[in-house]
Amino acid sequence: MFLAIFNLIVALSPHAFLWWLNTIAAGAALWMVFKSEGTARLLSRQLNRPAAKQPALDTLGRFDE
């Protein structure tokens, strides 16, 4: 996240070398950060469901009886 914000600051400076490339890279980095947070949130919600939680617990070696 820090690198995405830093790249966005650099991209906003028109005096930076290849600032247009930095702008594209900053957009891609921010998209990747938000996409990965959404994926992590979705996985967390899925693991809290009983049907998905039990296979995960079995894989970790914890058996609920």
Coordinates of C-alpha atoms in Angstrom, one line a residue:
M1 CA 0.0 0.0 0.0
F2 CA 2.9 2.3 0.8
L3 CA 4.4 1.8 -2.6
A4 CA 1.1 2.4 -4.3
I5 CA 0.7 5.7 -2.5
F6 CA 4.3 6.7 -3.1
N7 CA 4.0 5.9 -6.8
L8 CA 0.8 8.0 -7.0
I9 CA 2.6 11.0 -5.5
V10 CA 5.5 10.6 -8.0
A11 CA 3.0 10.3 -10.8
L12 CA 1.3 13.5 -9.9
S13 CA 4.5 15.4 -10.4
P14 CA 4.7 16.3 -14.1
H15 CA 8.4 16.9 -13.8
A16 CA 9.1 13.3 -13.0
F17 CA 10.8 11.2 -15.6
L18 CA 8.1 9.3 -17.6
W19 CA 5.3 10.6 -15.4
W20 CA 2.7 9.1 -17.7
L21 CA 4.2 5.6 -17.1
N22 CA 4.1 6.3 -13.3
T23 CA 0.5 7.3 -13.6
I24 CA -0.4 4.0 -15.2
A25 CA 1.7 2.0 -12.7
A26 CA 0.1 3.9 -9.8
G27 CA -3.4 3.1 -11.1
A28 CA -2.5 -0.6 -11.5
A29 CA -1.0 -0.7 -8.0
L30 CA -4.0 0.8 -6.4
W31 CA -6.3 -1.5 -8.3
M32 CA -4.2 -4.5 -7.1
V33 CA -4.4 -3.3 -3.5
F34 CA -8.1 -2.9 -3.5
K35 CA -8.6 -6.2 -5.4
S36 CA -6.5 -8.2 -3.0
E37 CA -8.3 -6.7 0.0
G38 CA -11.6 -7.6 -1.6
T39 CA -10.4 -11.2 -2.2
A40 CA -9.1 -11.5 1.4
R41 CA -12.5 -10.2 2.7
L42 CA -14.4 -12.7 0.5
L43 CA -12.2 -15.6 1.6
S44 CA -12.7 -14.6 5.3
R45 CA -16.5 -14.6 4.8
Q46 CA -16.4 -18.0 3.1
L47 CA -14.3 -19.5 5.9
N48 CA -16.8 -18.3 8.5
R49 CA -19.5 -20.4 6.9
P50 CA -19.9 -23.9 8.5
A51 CA -19.7 -25.7 5.2
A52 CA -16.4 -24.1 4.3
K53 CA -15.0 -24.0 7.9
Q54 CA -15.0 -27.7 8.6
P55 CA -12.7 -28.7 5.6
A56 CA -10.3 -25.9 6.6
L57 CA -10.2 -27.1 10.2
D58 CA -9.7 -30.7 9.1
T59 CA -6.8 -29.7 6.9
L60 CA -5.2 -27.9 9.8
G61 CA -5.6 -31.0 12.0
R62 CA -8.4 -29.7 14.3
F63 CA -11.3 -32.0 14.5
D64 CA -14.6 -30.8 16.0
E65 CA -16.6 -33.6 17.5

